[in-house]
CSV table of C-alpha atoms in Angstrom, one decimal:
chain,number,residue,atom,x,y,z
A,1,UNK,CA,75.0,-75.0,4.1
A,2,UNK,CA,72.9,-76.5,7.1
A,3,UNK,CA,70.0,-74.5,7.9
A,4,UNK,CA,70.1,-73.9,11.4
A,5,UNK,CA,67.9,-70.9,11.7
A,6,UNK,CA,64.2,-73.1,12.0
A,7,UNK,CA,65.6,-75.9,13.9
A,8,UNK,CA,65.5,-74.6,17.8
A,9,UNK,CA,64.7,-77.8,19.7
A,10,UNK,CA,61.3,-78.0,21.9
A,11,UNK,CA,62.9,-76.6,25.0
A,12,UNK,CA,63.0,-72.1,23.9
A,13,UNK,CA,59.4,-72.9,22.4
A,14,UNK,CA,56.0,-71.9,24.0
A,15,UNK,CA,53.4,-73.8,25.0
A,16,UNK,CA,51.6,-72.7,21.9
A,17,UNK,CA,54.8,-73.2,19.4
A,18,UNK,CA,54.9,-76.8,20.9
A,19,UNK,CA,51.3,-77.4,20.4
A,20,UNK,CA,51.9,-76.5,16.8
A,21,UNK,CA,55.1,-78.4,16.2
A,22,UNK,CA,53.3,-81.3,17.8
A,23,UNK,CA,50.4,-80.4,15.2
A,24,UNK,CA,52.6,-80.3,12.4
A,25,UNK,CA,54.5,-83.7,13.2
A,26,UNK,CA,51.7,-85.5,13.6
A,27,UNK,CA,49.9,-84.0,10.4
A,28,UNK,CA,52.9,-84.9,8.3
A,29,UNK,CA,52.9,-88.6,9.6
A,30,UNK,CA,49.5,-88.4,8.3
A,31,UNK,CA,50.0,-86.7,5.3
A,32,UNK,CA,52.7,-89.2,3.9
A,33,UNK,CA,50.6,-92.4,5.1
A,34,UNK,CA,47.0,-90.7,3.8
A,35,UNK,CA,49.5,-90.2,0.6
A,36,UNK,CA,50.4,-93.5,0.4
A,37,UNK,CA,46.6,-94.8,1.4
A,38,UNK,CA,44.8,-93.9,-2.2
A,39,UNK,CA,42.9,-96.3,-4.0
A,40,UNK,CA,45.3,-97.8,-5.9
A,41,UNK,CA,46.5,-99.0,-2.2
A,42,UNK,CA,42.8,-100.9,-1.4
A,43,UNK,CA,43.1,-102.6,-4.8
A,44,UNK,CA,46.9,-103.7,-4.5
A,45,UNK,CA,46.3,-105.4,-1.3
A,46,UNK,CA,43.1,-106.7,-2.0
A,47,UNK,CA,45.0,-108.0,-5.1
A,48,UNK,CA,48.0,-109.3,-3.4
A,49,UNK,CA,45.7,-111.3,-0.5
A,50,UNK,CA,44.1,-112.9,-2.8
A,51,UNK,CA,46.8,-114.4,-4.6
A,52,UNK,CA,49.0,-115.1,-2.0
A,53,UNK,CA,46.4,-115.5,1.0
A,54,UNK,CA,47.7,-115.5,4.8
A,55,UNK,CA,51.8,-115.7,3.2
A,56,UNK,CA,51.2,-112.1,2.2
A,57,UNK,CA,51.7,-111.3,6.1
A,58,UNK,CA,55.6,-111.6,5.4
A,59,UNK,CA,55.3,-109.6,2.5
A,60,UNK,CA,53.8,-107.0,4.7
A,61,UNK,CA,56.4,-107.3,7.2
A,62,UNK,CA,59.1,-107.0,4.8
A,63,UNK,CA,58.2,-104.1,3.4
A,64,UNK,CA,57.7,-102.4,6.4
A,65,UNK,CA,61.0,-103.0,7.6
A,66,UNK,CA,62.0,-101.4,4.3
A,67,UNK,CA,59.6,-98.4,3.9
A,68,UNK,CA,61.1,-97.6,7.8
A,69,UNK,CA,64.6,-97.7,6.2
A,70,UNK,CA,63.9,-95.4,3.2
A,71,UNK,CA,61.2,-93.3,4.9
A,72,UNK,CA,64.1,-92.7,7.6
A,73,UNK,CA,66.4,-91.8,5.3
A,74,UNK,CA,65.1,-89.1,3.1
A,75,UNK,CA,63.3,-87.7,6.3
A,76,UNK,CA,66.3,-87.2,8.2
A,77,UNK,CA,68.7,-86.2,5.5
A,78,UNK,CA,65.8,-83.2,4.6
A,79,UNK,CA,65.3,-82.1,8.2
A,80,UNK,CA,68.9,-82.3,8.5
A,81,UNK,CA,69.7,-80.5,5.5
A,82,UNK,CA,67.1,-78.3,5.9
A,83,UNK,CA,66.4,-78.8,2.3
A,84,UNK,CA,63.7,-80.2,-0.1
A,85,UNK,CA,64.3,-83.0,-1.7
A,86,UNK,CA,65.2,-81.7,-5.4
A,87,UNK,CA,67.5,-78.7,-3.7
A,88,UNK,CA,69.6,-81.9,-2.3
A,89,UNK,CA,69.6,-83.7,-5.4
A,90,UNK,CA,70.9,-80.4,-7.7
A,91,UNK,CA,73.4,-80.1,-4.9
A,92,UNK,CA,74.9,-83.8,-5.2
A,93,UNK,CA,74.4,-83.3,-8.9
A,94,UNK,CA,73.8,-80.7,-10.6
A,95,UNK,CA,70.7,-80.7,-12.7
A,96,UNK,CA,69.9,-83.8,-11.2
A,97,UNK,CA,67.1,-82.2,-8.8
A,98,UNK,CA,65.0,-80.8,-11.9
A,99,UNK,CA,64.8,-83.6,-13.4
A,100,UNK,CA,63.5,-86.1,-10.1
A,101,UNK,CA,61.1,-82.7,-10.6
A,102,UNK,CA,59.9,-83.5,-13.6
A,103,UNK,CA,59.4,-87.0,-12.9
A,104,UNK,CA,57.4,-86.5,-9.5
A,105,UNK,CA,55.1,-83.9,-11.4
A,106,UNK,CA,54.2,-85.8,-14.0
A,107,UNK,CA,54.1,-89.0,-11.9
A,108,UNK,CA,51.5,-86.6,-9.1
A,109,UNK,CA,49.9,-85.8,-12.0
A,110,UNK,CA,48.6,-88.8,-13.3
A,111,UNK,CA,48.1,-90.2,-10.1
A,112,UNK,CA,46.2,-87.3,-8.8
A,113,UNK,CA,43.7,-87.4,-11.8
A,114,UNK,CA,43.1,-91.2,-10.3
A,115,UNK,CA,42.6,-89.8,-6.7
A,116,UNK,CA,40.2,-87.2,-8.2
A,117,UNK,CA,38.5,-90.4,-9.9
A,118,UNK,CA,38.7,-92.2,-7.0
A,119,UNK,CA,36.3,-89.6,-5.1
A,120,UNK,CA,33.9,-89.4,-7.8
A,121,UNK,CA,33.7,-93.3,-7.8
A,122,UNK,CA,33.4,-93.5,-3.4
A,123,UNK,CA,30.3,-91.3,-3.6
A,124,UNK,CA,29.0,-92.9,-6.3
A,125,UNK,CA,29.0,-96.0,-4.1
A,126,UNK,CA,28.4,-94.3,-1.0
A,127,UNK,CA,25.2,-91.9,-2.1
A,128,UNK,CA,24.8,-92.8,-5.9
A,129,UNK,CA,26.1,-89.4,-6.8
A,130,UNK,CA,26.7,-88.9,-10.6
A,131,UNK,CA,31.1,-90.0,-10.8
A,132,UNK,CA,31.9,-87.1,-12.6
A,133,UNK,CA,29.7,-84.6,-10.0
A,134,UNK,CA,31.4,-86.3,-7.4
A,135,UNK,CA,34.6,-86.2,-8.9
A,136,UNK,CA,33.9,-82.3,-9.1
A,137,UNK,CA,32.7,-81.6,-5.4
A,138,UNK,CA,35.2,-83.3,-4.1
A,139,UNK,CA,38.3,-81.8,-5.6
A,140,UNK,CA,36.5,-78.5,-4.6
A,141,UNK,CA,36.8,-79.6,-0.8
A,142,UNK,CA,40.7,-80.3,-1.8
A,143,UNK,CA,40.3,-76.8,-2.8
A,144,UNK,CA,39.1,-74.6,0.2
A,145,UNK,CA,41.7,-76.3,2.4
A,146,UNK,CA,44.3,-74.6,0.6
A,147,UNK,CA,42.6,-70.9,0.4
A,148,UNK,CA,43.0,-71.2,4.5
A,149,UNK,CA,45.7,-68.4,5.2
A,150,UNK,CA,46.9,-71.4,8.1
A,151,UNK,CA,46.6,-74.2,5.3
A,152,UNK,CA,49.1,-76.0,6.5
A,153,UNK,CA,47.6,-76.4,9.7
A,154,UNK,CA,44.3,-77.0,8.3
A,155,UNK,CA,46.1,-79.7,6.5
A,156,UNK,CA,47.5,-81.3,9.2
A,157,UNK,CA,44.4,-81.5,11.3
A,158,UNK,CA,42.1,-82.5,8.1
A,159,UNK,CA,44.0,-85.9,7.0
A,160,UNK,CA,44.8,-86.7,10.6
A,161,UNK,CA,40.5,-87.3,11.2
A,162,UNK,CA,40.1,-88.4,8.0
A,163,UNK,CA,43.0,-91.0,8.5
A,164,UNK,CA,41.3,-91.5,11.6
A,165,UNK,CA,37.7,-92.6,9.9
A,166,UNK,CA,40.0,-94.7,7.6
A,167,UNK,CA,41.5,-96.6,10.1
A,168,UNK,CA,38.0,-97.4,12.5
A,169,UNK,CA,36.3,-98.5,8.9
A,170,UNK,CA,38.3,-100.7,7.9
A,171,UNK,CA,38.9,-102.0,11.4
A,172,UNK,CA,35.4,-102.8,11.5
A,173,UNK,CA,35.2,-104.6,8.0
A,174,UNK,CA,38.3,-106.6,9.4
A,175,UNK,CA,36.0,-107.9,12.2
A,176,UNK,CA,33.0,-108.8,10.5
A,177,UNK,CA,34.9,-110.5,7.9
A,178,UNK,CA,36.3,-112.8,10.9
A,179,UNK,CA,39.7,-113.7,9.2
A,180,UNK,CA,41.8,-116.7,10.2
A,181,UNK,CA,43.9,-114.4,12.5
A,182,UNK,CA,46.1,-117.7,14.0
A,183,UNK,CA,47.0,-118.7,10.2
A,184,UNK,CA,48.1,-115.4,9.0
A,185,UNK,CA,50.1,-114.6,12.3
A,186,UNK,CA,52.1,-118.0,11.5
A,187,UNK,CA,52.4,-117.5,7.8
A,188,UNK,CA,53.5,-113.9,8.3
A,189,UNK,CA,56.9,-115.4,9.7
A,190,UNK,CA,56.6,-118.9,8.2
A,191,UNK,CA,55.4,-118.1,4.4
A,192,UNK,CA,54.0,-121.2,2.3
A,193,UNK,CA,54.5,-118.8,-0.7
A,194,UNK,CA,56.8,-116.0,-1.8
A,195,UNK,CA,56.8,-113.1,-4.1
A,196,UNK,CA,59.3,-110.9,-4.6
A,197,UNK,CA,57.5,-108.9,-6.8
A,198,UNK,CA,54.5,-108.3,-4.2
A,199,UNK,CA,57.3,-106.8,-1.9
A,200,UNK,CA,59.2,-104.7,-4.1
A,201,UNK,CA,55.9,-102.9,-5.3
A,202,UNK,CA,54.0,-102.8,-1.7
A,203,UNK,CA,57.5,-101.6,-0.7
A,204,UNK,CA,57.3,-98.7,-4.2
A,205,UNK,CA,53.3,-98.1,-3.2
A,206,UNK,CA,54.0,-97.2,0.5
A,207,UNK,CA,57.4,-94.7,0.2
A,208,UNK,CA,57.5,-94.5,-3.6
A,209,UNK,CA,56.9,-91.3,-5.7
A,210,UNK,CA,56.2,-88.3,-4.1
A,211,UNK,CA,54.4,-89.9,-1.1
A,212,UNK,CA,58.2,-90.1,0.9
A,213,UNK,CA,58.7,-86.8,0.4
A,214,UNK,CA,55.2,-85.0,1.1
A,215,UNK,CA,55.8,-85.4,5.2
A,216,UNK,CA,59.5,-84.6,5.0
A,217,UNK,CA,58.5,-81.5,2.8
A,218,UNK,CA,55.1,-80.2,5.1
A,219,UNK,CA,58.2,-80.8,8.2
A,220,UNK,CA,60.1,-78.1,6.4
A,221,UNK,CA,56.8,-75.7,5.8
A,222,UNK,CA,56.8,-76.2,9.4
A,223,UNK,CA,60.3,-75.8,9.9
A,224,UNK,CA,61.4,-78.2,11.5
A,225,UNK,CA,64.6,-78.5,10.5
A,226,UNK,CA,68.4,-79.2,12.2
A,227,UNK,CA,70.1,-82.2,13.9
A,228,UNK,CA,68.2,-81.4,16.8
A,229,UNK,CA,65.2,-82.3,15.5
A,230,UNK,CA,66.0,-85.7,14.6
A,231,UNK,CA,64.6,-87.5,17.6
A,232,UNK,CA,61.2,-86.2,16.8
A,233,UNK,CA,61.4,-86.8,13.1
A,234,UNK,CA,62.6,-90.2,14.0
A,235,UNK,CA,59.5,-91.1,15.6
A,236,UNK,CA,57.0,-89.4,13.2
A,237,UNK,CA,58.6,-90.9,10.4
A,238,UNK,CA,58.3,-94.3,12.2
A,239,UNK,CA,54.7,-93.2,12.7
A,240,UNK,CA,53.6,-92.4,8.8
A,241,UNK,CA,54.6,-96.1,8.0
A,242,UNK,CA,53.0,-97.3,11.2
A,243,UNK,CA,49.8,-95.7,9.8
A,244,UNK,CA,49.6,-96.9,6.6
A,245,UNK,CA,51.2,-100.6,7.6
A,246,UNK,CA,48.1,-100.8,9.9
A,247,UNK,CA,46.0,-99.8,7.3
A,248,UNK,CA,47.4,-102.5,4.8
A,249,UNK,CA,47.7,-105.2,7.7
A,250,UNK,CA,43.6,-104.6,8.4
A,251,UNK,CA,42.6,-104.7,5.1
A,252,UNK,CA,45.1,-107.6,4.1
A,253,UNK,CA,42.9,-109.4,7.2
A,254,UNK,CA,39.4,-108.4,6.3
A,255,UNK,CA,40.4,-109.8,2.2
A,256,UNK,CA,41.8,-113.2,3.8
A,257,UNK,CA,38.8,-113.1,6.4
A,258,UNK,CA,36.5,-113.0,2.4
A,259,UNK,CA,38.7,-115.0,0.3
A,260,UNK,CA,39.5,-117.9,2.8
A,261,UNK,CA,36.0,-118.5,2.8
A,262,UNK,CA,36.3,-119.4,-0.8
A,263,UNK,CA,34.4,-116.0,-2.0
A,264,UNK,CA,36.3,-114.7,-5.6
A,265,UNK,CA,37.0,-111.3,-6.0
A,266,UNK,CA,35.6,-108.6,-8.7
A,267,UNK,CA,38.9,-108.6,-11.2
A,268,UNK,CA,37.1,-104.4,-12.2
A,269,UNK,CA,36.7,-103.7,-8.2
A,270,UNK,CA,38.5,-106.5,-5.9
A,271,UNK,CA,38.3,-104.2,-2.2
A,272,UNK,CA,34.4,-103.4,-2.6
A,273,UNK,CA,33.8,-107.4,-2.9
A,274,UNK,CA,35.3,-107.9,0.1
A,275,UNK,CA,32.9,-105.0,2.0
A,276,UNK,CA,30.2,-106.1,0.3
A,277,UNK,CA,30.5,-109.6,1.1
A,278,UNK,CA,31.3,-109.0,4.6
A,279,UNK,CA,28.8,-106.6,5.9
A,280,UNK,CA,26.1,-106.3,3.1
A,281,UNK,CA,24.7,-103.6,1.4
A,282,UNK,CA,26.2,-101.2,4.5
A,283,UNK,CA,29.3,-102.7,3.7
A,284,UNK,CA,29.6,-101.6,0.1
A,285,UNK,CA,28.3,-97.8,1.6
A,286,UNK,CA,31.6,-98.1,3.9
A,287,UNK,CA,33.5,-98.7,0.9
A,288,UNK,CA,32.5,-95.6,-0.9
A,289,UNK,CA,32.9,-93.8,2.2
A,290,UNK,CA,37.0,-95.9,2.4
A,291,UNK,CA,37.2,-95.0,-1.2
A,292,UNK,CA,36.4,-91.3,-0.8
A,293,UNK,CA,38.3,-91.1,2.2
A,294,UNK,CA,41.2,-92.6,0.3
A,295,UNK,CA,41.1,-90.5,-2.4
A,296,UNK,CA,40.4,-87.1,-1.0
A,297,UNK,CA,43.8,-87.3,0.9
A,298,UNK,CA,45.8,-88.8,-1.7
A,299,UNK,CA,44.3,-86.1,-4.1
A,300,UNK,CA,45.5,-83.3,-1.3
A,301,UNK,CA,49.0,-85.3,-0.7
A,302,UNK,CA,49.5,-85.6,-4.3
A,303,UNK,CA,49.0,-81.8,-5.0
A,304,UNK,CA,50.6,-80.5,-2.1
A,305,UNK,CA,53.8,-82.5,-2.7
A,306,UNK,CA,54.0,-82.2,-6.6
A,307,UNK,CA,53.5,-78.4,-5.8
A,308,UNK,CA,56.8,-78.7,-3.6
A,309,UNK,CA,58.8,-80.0,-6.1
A,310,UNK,CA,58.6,-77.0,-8.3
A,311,UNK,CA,59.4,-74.0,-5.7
A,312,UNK,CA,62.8,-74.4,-6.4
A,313,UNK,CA,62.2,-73.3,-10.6
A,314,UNK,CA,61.0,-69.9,-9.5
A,315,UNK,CA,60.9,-67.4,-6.4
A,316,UNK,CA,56.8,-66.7,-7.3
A,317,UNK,CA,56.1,-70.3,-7.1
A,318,UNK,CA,57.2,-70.6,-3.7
A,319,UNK,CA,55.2,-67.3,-3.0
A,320,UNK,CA,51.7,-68.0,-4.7
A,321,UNK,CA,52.3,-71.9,-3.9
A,322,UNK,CA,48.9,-72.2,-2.7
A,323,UNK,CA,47.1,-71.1,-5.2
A,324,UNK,CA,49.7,-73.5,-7.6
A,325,UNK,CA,48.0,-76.5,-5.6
A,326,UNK,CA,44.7,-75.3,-6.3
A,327,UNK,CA,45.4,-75.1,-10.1
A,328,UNK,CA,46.8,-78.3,-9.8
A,329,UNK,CA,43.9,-80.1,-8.5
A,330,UNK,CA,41.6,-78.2,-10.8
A,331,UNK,CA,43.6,-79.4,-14.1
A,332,UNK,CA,43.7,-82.7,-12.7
A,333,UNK,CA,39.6,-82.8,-12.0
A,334,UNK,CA,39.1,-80.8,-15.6
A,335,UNK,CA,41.2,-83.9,-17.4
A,336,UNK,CA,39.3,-86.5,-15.5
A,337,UNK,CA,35.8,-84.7,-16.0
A,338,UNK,CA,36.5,-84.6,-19.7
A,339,UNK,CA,39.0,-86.7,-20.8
A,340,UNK,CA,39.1,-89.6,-18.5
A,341,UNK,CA,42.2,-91.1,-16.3
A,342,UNK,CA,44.1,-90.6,-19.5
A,343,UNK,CA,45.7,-93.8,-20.2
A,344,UNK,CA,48.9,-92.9,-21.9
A,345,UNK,CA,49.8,-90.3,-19.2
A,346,UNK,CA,49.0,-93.1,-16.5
A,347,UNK,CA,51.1,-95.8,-18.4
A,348,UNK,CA,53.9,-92.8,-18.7
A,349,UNK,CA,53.5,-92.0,-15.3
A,350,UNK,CA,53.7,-95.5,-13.8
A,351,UNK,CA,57.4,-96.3,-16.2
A,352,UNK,CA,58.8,-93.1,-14.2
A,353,UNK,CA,57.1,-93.9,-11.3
A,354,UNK,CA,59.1,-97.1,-10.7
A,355,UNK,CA,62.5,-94.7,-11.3
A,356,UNK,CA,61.2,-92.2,-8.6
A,357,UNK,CA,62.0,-94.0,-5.4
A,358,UNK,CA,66.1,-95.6,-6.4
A,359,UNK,CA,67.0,-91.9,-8.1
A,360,UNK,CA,65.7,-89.6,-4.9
A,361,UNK,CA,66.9,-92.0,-2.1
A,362,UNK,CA,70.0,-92.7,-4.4
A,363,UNK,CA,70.7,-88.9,-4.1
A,364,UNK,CA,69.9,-88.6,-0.5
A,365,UNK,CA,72.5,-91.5,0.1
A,366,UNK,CA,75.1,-89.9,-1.3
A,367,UNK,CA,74.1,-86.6,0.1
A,368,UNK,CA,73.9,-88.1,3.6
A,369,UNK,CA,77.9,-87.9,3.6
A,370,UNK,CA,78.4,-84.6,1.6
A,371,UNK,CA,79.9,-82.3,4.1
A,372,UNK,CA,78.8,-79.0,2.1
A,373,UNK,CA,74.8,-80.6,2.2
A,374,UNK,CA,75.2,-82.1,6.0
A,375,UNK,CA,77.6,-80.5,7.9
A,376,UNK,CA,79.4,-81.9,10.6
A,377,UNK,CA,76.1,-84.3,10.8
A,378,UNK,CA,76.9,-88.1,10.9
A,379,UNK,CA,74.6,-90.8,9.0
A,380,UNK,CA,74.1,-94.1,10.8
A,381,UNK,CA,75.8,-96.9,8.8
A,382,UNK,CA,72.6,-98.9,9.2
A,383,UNK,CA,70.6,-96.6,7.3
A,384,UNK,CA,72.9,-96.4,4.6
A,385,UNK,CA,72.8,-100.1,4.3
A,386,UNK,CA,69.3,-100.4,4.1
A,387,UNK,CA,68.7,-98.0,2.0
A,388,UNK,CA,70.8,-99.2,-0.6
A,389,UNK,CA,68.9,-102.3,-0.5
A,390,UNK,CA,66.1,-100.3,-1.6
A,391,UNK,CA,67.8,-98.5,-4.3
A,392,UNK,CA,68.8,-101.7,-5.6
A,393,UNK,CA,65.1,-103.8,-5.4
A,394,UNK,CA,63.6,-100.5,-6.3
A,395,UNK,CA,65.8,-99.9,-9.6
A,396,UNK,CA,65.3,-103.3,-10.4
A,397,UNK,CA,61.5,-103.2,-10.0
A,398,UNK,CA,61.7,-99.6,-12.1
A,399,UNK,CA,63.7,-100.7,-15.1
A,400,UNK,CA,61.5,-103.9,-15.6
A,401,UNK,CA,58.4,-102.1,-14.9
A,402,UNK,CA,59.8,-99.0,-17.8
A,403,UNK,CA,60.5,-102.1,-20.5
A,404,UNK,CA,57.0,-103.6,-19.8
A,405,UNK,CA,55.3,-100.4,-20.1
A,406,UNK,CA,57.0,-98.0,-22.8
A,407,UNK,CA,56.0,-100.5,-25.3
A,408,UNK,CA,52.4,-99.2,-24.7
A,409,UNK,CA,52.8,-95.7,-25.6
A,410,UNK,CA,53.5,-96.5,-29.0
């Protein structure tokens, strides 16, 4: 059954109502591109720049014009719905949505214990702070976000400044590192090299995981909800990959603006070469500040969304869910602060991870035309299409990525 009840359009609502659906659309944009922004996203690109210098423009395109496909998919079929993302996956199968569950927590998990590791490393770099006490202070600013009675809203407005710091830092690192702007806009559409594997996992890195669903899941917190809605969700979900594309697209220019220059990046920290050869000792600062930024909102992202995943087990979860996210940043900070990123849970995590993305968008596909999840609702034909073709590069990307992998947990 549709929900219907949340999903009254912006015309009944007051000025205040608006001002908070506004609030809440924009912080879920936010919240999936902040998600998607961690610091396994600065070392990716930085990566992927090097290797492929101004060509990885197209694989930048590319993927945005599939992360708008999937994002746009799940989004509308959950506002839609007005369902989270494992309700609509036990409904198309039975069982199915506890398992996609499963795989998100323990995928959040691992990642989240990176984020947390992330932060301690950014102030490290940023004020020399011990990584392990900055690990700790950090996850206790996650924290006190979510013991706000209004933590949604302090959510929203939280990673939409901190995205904002994100974005003007990295703008300005793009500058100073004066890239060959003319060369990457004409190997962006006109590639000397190609690599499918660089799209598939920019592609898995942007909407992959839980960071798809942790804006389509705060829209239903929020609820916004019904086909009513889908004009707005259209636009914010457009927005979230806008975000992060820019993000990628700025730092992809300040790496070529190092590496064309014929500077080698650090193989054990490739993004803070390319601040620190660009703007000095205040460069590499920046970069702990990038770092921490990146890391405090994937930590919150990661949480928040895991979290969401596991209201549907029990009634109490949804009630105390808060204080759920709270224990789950603090187990993640207590395994980092004494155990480390603990590699066999990350090599676990990222084998699921790569299964994540084809099994959740495969089930809102076939959801997207299931009369008793949708109602009378119709799904555009071009969406269907291209998310299929994400299922399929996705899947292919997973099961290669699970054979690689599994091999190292024994």
């Amino acid at each position: 059954m549709v929900n219907k009840k949340k999903g009254a359009g912006n015309q009944l609502l007051s000025s205040n109502e608006k001002k908070k659906r506004s609030g809440a659309l924009i912080g879920a944009a936010f919240l999936m591109a902040t998600s998607a922004v961690g610091p396994g996203f600065l070392t990716q690109t930085a990566v992927f720049t090097e290797s492929l210098l101004a060509s990885f423009g197209f694989v930048i395109l590319v993927s945005i014009l599939l992360d708008i496909g999937a994002q746009m998919n799940v989004w509308r079929i959950i506002t839609v719905s007005g369902k989270p993302g494992q309700d609509i996956a036990n409904a198309v199968l039975p069982g199915l949505g506890y398992v996609v569950a499963v795989f998100i927590v323990i995928g959040g998990l691992a990642f989240n214990i990176g984020n947390i590791g992330g932060t301690g490393l950014g102030l490290n770099a940023m004020l020399g702070l011990d990584v392990k006490i900055g690990a700790v202070i950090s996850a206790a600013l996650a924290i006190f976000i979510f013991l706000s009675k209004e933590a949604g809203a302090a959510m929203d407005q939280i990673v939409k400044w901190l995205g904002g710091i994100l974005l003007i830092l990295i703008a300005y690192v793009m500058i100073v590192s004066q890239p060959p702007v003319g060369e990457a806009v004409l190997r962006t559409f006109v590639p000397i090299k190609l690599d499918i594997y660089a799209i598939i996992t920019i592609v898995g890195g942007t909407v992959g995981g839980y960071i798809t669903f942790s804006g389509g899941h705060r829209l239903l917190d929020a609820g916004i909800t019904g086909k009513e809605s889908i004009p707005e969700v259209n636009r914010t979900s457009i927005m979230g990959i806008g975000v992060a594309s820019l993000v990628r697209i700025m730092l992809f220019l300040a790496v070529l603006g190092v590496v064309s220059k014929g500077v080698s990046l650090d193989p054990t920290n490739p993004a803070a070469t390319v601040f620190q050869y660009a703007a000095g000792e205040i460069g590499f600062r920046l970069f702990g500040l990038v770092l921490w930024v990146a890391g405090i909102t994937s930590v919150v992202g990661a949480a928040y969304t895991s979290v969401s995943f596991l209201t549907s087990f029990s009634k109490k979860i949804e009630k105390y869910k808060n204080y759920w996210i709270i224990g789950f940043i603090i187990f993640s900070t207590v395994v980092f602060v004494f155990i480390g990123n603990a590699a066999t849970l990350l090599v676990l995590a990222g084998a699921l991870n790569g299964l994540i993305l084809p099994l959740t968008l495969g089930s809102m596909l076939l959801a997207a035309n299931n009369k008793k999840i949708m109602g009378d609702y119709k799904h555009p034909l071009w969406l269907t299409v291209s998310g299929i073709i994400v299922v399929i590069l996705t899947a292919v990307l997973g099961v290669r990525t699970l054979i690689q992998m599994l091999p190292q947990l024994f």
